[in-house]
Short mmCIF file of C-alpha atoms in Angstrom, two decimals:
data_model
loop_
_atom_site.label_atom_id
_atom_site.label_comp_id
_atom_site.label_asym_id
_atom_site.label_seq_id
_atom_site.Cartn_x
_atom_site.Cartn_y
_atom_site.Cartn_z
CA GLU A 18 -19.19 -7.39 -4.96
CA THR A 19 -16.23 -7.39 -7.33
CA GLY A 20 -12.84 -6.50 -5.92
CA VAL A 21 -10.09 -4.49 -7.57
CA THR A 22 -8.76 -6.11 -10.70
CA GLN A 23 -5.66 -5.28 -12.70
CA SER A 24 -4.41 -6.27 -16.13
CA PRO A 25 -2.18 -7.63 -17.37
CA THR A 26 -0.69 -9.78 -14.63
CA HIS A 27 2.80 -9.70 -16.07
CA LEU A 28 4.43 -7.61 -18.76
CA ILE A 29 7.87 -7.49 -20.32
CA LYS A 30 8.97 -4.37 -22.16
CA THR A 31 12.16 -2.99 -23.63
CA ARG A 32 13.85 0.17 -22.43
CA GLY A 33 12.46 3.21 -24.24
CA GLN A 34 9.08 1.65 -24.94
CA GLN A 35 5.74 2.78 -23.54
CA VAL A 36 3.36 0.74 -21.40
CA THR A 37 -0.26 0.98 -20.27
CA LEU A 38 -1.54 -0.77 -17.18
CA ARG A 39 -5.22 -1.06 -16.35
CA CYS A 40 -7.25 -1.12 -13.17
CA SER A 41 -10.92 -1.70 -12.46
CA SER A 42 -12.01 -0.31 -9.15
CA GLN A 43 -14.15 -2.09 -6.62
CA SER A 44 -17.86 -1.65 -7.13
CA GLY A 45 -19.03 1.65 -5.67
CA HIS A 46 -15.56 3.20 -5.40
CA ASN A 47 -14.86 6.48 -7.19
CA THR A 48 -11.17 7.04 -6.44
CA VAL A 49 -8.12 5.18 -7.71
CA SER A 50 -4.56 5.41 -6.43
CA TRP A 51 -1.50 3.93 -8.10
CA TYR A 52 1.65 2.68 -6.37
CA GLN A 53 5.01 1.38 -7.53
CA GLN A 54 6.57 -1.40 -5.47
CA ALA A 55 10.16 -2.17 -6.34
CA LEU A 56 11.58 -5.52 -5.30
CA GLY A 57 12.21 -5.61 -1.57
CA GLN A 58 10.59 -2.22 -0.99
CA GLY A 59 7.29 -0.89 0.21
CA PRO A 60 4.82 0.63 -2.23
CA GLN A 61 5.47 4.21 -3.31
CA PHE A 62 2.57 6.51 -4.08
CA ILE A 63 2.50 7.59 -7.75
CA PHE A 64 -0.78 9.49 -8.01
CA GLN A 65 -4.47 9.42 -7.27
CA TYR A 66 -7.43 10.01 -9.60
CA TYR A 67 -10.85 11.33 -8.70
CA ARG A 68 -13.51 12.70 -11.03
CA GLU A 69 -11.25 11.86 -13.94
CA GLU A 70 -8.58 14.25 -12.73
CA GLU A 71 -5.28 13.80 -10.95
CA ASN A 72 -5.70 14.54 -7.25
CA GLY A 73 -2.29 14.32 -5.67
CA ARG A 74 1.01 13.03 -6.98
CA GLY A 75 4.10 11.51 -5.44
CA ASN A 76 7.69 12.04 -6.49
CA PHE A 77 7.43 10.59 -9.99
CA PRO A 78 8.41 12.25 -13.27
CA PRO A 79 5.85 13.40 -15.86
CA ARG A 80 6.47 10.33 -18.02
CA PHE A 81 4.21 8.61 -15.50
CA SER A 82 0.68 9.65 -16.38
CA GLY A 83 -2.80 8.37 -15.82
CA LEU A 84 -6.39 8.44 -16.81
CA GLN A 85 -9.64 7.75 -15.07
CA PHE A 86 -12.78 6.91 -16.97
CA PRO A 87 -16.44 7.65 -16.23
CA ASN A 88 -16.87 4.13 -14.85
CA TYR A 89 -14.00 4.94 -12.39
CA SER A 90 -11.59 2.48 -13.96
CA SER A 91 -8.11 3.81 -14.52
CA GLU A 92 -4.97 3.48 -16.60
CA LEU A 93 -1.36 4.09 -15.71
CA ASN A 94 0.87 5.04 -18.64
CA VAL A 95 4.63 5.09 -18.50
CA ASN A 96 6.60 6.53 -21.39
CA ALA A 97 10.27 6.08 -22.23
CA LEU A 98 10.65 3.08 -19.96
CA GLU A 99 13.81 2.78 -17.92
CA LEU A 100 15.29 -0.31 -16.30
CA ASP A 101 14.43 1.11 -12.87
CA ASP A 102 10.75 1.10 -13.80
CA SER A 103 10.78 -2.67 -13.30
CA ALA A 104 8.43 -3.19 -10.37
CA LEU A 105 5.05 -4.38 -9.19
CA TYR A 106 2.44 -1.72 -9.93
CA LEU A 107 -0.47 -1.70 -7.52
CA CYS A 108 -3.80 -0.06 -7.94
CA ALA A 109 -6.03 0.75 -4.98
CA SER A 110 -9.61 1.94 -5.03
CA SER A 111 -11.61 3.79 -2.42
CA LEU A 112 -14.35 6.30 -1.88
CA PHE A 113 -13.04 9.86 -2.13
CA THR A 114 -14.41 10.83 1.26
CA THR A 115 -12.78 7.83 2.92
CA SER A 116 -9.75 7.36 0.70
CA TYR A 117 -7.68 6.30 3.67
CA GLU A 118 -9.58 3.01 3.35
CA GLN A 119 -7.93 1.65 0.25
CA TYR A 120 -8.52 -1.75 -1.31
CA PHE A 121 -5.65 -3.09 -3.37
CA GLY A 122 -5.58 -5.14 -6.51
CA PRO A 123 -3.09 -8.00 -7.05
CA GLY A 124 -0.78 -5.82 -9.12
CA THR A 125 0.93 -5.92 -12.50
CA ARG A 126 4.52 -7.11 -12.59
CA LEU A 127 6.45 -5.02 -15.14
CA THR A 128 9.89 -6.09 -16.26
CA VAL A 129 11.95 -3.70 -18.38
CA THR A 130 14.90 -5.22 -20.24
CA ALA B 21 10.06 14.79 5.95
CA GLN B 22 7.41 12.14 6.25
CA SER B 23 8.82 8.64 6.60
CA VAL B 24 8.07 5.20 7.95
CA THR B 25 10.74 2.90 9.34
CA GLN B 26 10.39 -0.81 9.85
CA PRO B 27 13.67 -1.74 11.53
CA ASP B 28 13.37 -5.49 11.02
CA ILE B 29 13.76 -6.69 7.44
CA HIS B 30 13.14 -10.33 8.29
CA ILE B 31 11.79 -12.06 11.39
CA THR B 32 11.48 -15.77 12.06
CA VAL B 33 9.21 -17.11 14.78
CA SER B 34 8.01 -20.56 15.72
CA GLU B 35 4.38 -21.45 15.21
CA GLY B 36 2.47 -20.68 18.38
CA ALA B 37 4.97 -18.09 19.56
CA SER B 38 4.11 -14.44 20.01
CA LEU B 39 5.00 -11.82 17.44
CA GLU B 40 5.82 -8.13 17.49
CA LEU B 41 6.67 -6.15 14.35
CA ARG B 42 8.06 -2.68 14.85
CA CYS B 43 7.07 0.50 13.08
CA ASN B 44 8.29 4.04 13.67
CA TYR B 45 7.17 7.09 11.79
CA SER B 46 8.21 10.65 11.25
CA TYR B 47 5.35 12.99 10.49
CA GLY B 48 4.39 16.62 11.04
CA ALA B 49 1.35 15.66 13.04
CA THR B 50 -0.25 12.47 14.22
CA PRO B 51 -1.14 10.71 10.99
CA TYR B 52 -3.55 7.97 10.24
CA LEU B 53 -1.70 4.67 10.78
CA PHE B 54 -2.15 1.35 9.03
CA TRP B 55 -0.78 -2.16 8.87
CA TYR B 56 -1.07 -4.19 5.66
CA VAL B 57 -0.13 -7.77 4.84
CA GLN B 58 1.02 -9.03 1.46
CA SER B 59 1.22 -12.70 0.57
CA PRO B 60 3.27 -13.78 -2.45
CA GLY B 61 1.55 -12.84 -5.68
CA GLN B 62 -1.17 -10.95 -3.84
CA GLY B 63 -2.08 -7.34 -3.35
CA LEU B 64 -2.06 -5.68 0.04
CA GLN B 65 -4.73 -6.51 2.60
CA LEU B 66 -5.55 -4.10 5.39
CA LEU B 67 -5.02 -5.67 8.82
CA LEU B 68 -5.94 -2.71 11.00
CA LYS B 69 -5.93 1.06 11.23
CA TYR B 70 -5.64 3.79 13.86
CA PHE B 71 -7.37 7.10 13.53
CA SER B 72 -8.05 8.27 17.08
CA GLY B 73 -9.28 7.15 20.46
CA ASP B 74 -8.12 3.97 22.14
CA THR B 75 -4.44 3.51 21.34
CA LEU B 76 -4.77 -0.28 21.20
CA VAL B 77 -6.55 -1.29 18.04
CA GLN B 78 -7.79 -4.70 17.04
CA GLY B 79 -7.64 -6.00 13.52
CA ILE B 80 -8.38 -9.05 11.49
CA LYS B 81 -6.74 -12.45 11.86
CA GLY B 82 -6.07 -11.89 15.58
CA PHE B 83 -3.66 -8.98 15.10
CA GLU B 84 -3.53 -5.87 17.25
CA ALA B 85 -1.39 -2.75 17.25
CA GLU B 86 -0.58 -0.10 19.81
CA PHE B 87 -0.06 3.56 19.01
CA LYS B 88 2.50 5.29 21.22
CA ARG B 89 2.63 8.99 20.48
CA SER B 90 5.68 9.62 22.68
CA GLN B 91 7.68 7.05 20.74
CA SER B 92 6.14 7.73 17.30
CA SER B 93 5.54 4.01 17.07
CA PHE B 94 2.76 1.74 15.92
CA ASN B 95 3.89 -1.83 16.60
CA LEU B 96 1.94 -4.84 15.40
CA ARG B 97 1.42 -7.82 17.69
CA LYS B 98 -0.10 -11.26 17.68
CA PRO B 99 -0.17 -13.56 20.73
CA SER B 100 0.15 -16.83 18.83
CA VAL B 101 1.42 -17.04 15.26
CA HIS B 102 -0.01 -19.51 12.75
CA TRP B 103 1.88 -20.90 9.76
CA SER B 104 -0.53 -19.04 7.48
CA ASP B 105 0.74 -15.72 8.88
CA ALA B 106 3.96 -16.07 6.91
CA ALA B 107 3.94 -13.04 4.60
CA GLU B 108 5.30 -9.52 4.16
CA TYR B 109 3.96 -6.88 6.53
CA PHE B 110 3.89 -3.18 5.78
CA CYS B 111 3.29 -0.26 8.10
CA ALA B 112 1.87 2.86 6.45
CA VAL B 113 0.97 6.42 7.39
CA GLY B 114 -1.30 8.93 5.74
CA PRO B 115 -2.48 12.49 6.30
CA ARG B 116 -5.37 13.17 8.65
CA SER B 117 -7.73 13.93 5.84
CA TYR B 118 -10.81 12.33 4.48
CA ASN B 119 -8.92 12.45 1.20
CA ASN B 120 -5.80 10.45 1.82
CA ASN B 121 -3.81 11.05 -1.33
CA ASP B 122 -0.31 10.57 0.00
CA MET B 123 0.08 7.30 1.84
CA ARG B 124 3.65 6.38 2.81
CA PHE B 125 4.74 2.81 3.36
CA GLY B 126 7.66 1.29 5.21
CA ALA B 127 10.01 -1.11 3.43
CA GLY B 128 8.27 -4.08 5.00
CA THR B 129 9.11 -6.94 7.35
CA ARG B 130 9.13 -10.46 6.01
CA LEU B 131 7.77 -12.98 8.49
CA THR B 132 8.83 -16.62 8.36
CA VAL B 133 7.03 -19.12 10.59
CA LYS B 134 8.88 -22.25 11.67
CA PRO B 135 6.87 -25.42 12.30
#
């Protein structure tokens, strides 16, 4: 059984640029949730995807968007990067009917300069 | 507003000593409650969860937590800490729904274990 994987591991971008982060869900899981974890903070819920549609969103602006693909993998896109977007981005997969049982990937560390 | 408070930013304990990490929550109703651990460079690993029933729940790695409704608390405990327990610990709450699409985390407690 393959766990949740994320790519890339680290990323450095310049303010104003756009970035795409990728997540492969654990085998058998059909739901993906994304979190932002700033340094010294707990993860903050960005949004969740199920059946290729957004199913719940936290307090994040529209420049944070996502996709889910038929194989349940997912992308997080952030446009017009700001310095405050520097964080660890975590992906978690689950089954929709038990999405309180989330399995996290190792994260992507994004640095915006 | 829904929130999770972990009052202790950093705790240091000696190896073999007991441990208690505090967690308080503010929620409209009794939520689902979780404790996660995060080692450096790793994602979050679920230690234990509370949904209903017995208010003392057992988790992995010898951890347990007690839900106290009257105090809106869900404190994590371990009778004897091992050096490998050094990590960041997060308490989290989520809605009582099979579709938990709004999980809230505390700011975390960093645990240091002295030899």
